[in-house]
PDB file of C-alpha atoms in Angstrom:
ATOM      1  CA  UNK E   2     -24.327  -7.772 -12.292  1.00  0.00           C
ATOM      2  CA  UNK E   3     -23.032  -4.457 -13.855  1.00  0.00           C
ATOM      3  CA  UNK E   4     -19.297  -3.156 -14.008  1.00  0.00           C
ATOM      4  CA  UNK E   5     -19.689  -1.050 -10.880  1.00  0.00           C
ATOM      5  CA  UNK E   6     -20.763  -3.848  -8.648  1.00  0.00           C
ATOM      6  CA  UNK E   7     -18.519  -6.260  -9.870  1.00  0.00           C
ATOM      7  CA  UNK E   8     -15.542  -3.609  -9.613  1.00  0.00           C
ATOM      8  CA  UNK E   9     -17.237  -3.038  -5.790  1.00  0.00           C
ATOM      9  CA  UNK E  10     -16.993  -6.437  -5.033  1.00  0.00           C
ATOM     10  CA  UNK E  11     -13.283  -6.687  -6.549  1.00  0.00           C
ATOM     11  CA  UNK E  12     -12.394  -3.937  -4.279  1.00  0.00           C
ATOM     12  CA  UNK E  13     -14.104  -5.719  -0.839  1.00  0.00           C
ATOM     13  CA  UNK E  14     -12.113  -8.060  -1.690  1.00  0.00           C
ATOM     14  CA  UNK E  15      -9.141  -6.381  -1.928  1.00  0.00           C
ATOM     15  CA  UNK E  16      -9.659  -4.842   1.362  1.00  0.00           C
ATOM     16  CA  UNK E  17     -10.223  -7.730   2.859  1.00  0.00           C
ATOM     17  CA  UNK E  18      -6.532  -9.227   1.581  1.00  0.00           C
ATOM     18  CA  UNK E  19      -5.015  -5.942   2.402  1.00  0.00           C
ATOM     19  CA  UNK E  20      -6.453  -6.448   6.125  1.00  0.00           C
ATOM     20  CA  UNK E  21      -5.081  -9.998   6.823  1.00  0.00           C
ATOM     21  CA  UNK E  22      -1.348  -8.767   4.819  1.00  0.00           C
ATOM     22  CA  UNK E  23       1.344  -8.000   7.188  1.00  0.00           C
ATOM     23  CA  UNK E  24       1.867  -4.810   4.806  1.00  0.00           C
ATOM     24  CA  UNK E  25       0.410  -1.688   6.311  1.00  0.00           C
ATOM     25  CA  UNK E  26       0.326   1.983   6.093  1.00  0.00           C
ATOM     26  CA  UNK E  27       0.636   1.613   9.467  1.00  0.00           C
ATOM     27  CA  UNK E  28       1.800  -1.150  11.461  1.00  0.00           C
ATOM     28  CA  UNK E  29       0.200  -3.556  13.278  1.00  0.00           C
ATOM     29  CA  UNK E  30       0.082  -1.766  16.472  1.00  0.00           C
ATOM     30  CA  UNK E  31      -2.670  -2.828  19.009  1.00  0.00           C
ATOM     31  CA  UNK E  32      -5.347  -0.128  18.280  1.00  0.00           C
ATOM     32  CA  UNK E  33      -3.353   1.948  16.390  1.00  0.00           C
ATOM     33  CA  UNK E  34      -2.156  -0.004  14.058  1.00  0.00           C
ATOM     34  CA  UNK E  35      -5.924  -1.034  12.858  1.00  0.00           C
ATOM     35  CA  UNK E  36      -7.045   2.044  11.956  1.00  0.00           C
ATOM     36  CA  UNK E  37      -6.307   2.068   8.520  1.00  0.00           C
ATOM     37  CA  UNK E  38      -7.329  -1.504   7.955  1.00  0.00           C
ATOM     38  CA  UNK E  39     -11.170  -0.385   9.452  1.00  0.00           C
ATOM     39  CA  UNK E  40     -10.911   2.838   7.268  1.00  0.00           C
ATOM     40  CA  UNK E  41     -10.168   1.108   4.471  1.00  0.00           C
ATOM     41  CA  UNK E  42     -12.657  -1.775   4.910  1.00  0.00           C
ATOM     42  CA  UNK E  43     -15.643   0.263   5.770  1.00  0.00           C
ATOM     43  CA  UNK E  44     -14.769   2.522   2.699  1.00  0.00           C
ATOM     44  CA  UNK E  45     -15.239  -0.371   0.632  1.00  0.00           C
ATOM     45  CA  UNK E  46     -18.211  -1.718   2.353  1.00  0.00           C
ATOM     46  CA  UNK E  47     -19.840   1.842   1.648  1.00  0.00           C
ATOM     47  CA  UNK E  48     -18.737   1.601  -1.694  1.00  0.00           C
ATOM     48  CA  UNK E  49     -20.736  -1.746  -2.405  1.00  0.00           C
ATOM     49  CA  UNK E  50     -23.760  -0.648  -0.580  1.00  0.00           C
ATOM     50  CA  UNK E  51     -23.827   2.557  -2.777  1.00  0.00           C
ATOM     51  CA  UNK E  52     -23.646  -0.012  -5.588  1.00  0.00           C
ATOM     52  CA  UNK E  53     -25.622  -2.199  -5.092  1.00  0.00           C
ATOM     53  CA  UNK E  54     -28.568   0.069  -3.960  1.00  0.00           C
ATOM     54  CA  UNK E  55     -28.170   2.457  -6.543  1.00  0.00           C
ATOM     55  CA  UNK E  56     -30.924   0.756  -9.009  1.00  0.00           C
ATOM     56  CA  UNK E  57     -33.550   0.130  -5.969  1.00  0.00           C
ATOM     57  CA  UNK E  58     -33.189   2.827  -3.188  1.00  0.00           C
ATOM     58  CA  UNK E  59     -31.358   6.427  -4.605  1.00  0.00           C
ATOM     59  CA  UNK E  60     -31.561   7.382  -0.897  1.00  0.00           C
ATOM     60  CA  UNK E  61     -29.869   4.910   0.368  1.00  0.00           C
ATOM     61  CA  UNK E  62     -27.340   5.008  -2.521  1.00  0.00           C
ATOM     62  CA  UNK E  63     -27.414   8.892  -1.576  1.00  0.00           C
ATOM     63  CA  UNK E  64     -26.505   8.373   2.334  1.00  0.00           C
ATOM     64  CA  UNK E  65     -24.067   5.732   1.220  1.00  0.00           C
ATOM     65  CA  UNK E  66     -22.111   7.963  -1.185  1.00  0.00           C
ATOM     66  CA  UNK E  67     -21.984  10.690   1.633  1.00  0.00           C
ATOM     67  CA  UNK E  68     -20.897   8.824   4.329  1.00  0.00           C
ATOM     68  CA  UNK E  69     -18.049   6.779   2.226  1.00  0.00           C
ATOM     69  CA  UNK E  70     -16.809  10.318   1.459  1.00  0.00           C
ATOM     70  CA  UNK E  71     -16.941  11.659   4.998  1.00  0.00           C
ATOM     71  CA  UNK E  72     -14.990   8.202   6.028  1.00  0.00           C
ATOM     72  CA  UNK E  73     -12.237   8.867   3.700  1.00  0.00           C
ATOM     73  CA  UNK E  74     -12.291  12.569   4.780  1.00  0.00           C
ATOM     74  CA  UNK E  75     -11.521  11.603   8.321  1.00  0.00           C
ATOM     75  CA  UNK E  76      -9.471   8.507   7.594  1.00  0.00           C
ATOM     76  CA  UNK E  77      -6.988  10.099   5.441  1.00  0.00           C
ATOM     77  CA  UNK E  78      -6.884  12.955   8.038  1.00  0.00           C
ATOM     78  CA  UNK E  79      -6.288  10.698  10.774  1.00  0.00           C
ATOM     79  CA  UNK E  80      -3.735   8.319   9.146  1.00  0.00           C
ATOM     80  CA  UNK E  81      -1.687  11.120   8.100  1.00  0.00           C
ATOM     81  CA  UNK E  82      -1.738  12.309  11.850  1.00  0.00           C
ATOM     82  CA  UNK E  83      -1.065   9.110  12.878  1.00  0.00           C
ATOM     83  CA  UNK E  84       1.732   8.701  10.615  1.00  0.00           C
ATOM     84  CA  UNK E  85       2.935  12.027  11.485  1.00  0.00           C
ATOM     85  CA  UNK E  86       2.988  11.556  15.288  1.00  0.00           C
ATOM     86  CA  UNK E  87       4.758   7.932  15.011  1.00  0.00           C
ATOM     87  CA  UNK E  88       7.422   9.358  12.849  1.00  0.00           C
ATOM     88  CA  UNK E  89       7.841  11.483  15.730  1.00  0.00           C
ATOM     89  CA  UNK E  90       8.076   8.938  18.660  1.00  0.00           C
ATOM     90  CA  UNK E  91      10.054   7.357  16.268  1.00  0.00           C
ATOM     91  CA  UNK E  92      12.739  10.359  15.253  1.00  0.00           C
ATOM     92  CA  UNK E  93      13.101  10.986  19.067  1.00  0.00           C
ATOM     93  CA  UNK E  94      14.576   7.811  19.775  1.00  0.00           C
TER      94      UNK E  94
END
């Protein structure tokens, strides 16, 4: 195994504790509360696919890379809205 997938696999991992942690970016809503775990998760999963195919299949290494980019694109976006709005509901009260 090279660095890369090894440092992949480290950060799957990672992802994985950070999902079961009761430490969030955003609490543990219903829904809500999820997002970031899934963004984070599936950013990592992309990341290991991209890894892991980059010897055997560029394409698929390709697509990876582009989609785990687009994911955090529209993760970050939608956690900071997310965080925005809550700190809203939140400042109301």
């Amino acid at each position: 195994m090279t660095r890369k997938e090894i440092t992949s696999l480290t950060l799957l991992g990672l992802a994985a504790v950070y999902d079961i942690s009761p430490i969030d970016i955003i609490p543990d809503i219903p829904v809500v509360g999820w997002v970031d775990d899934f963004f984070i998760t599936a950013t990592t999963l992309l990341n290991c696919v991209q890894q892991f195919t980059a010897e055997t299949s560029q394409t698929l290494s390709a697509i990876a890379k582009t989609l785990k980019w687009i994911l955090i694109l529209v993760g970050g976006v939608l956690i900071v809205l997310i965080v925005l709005l809550l700190g809203f509901i939140i400042g109301k009260f």
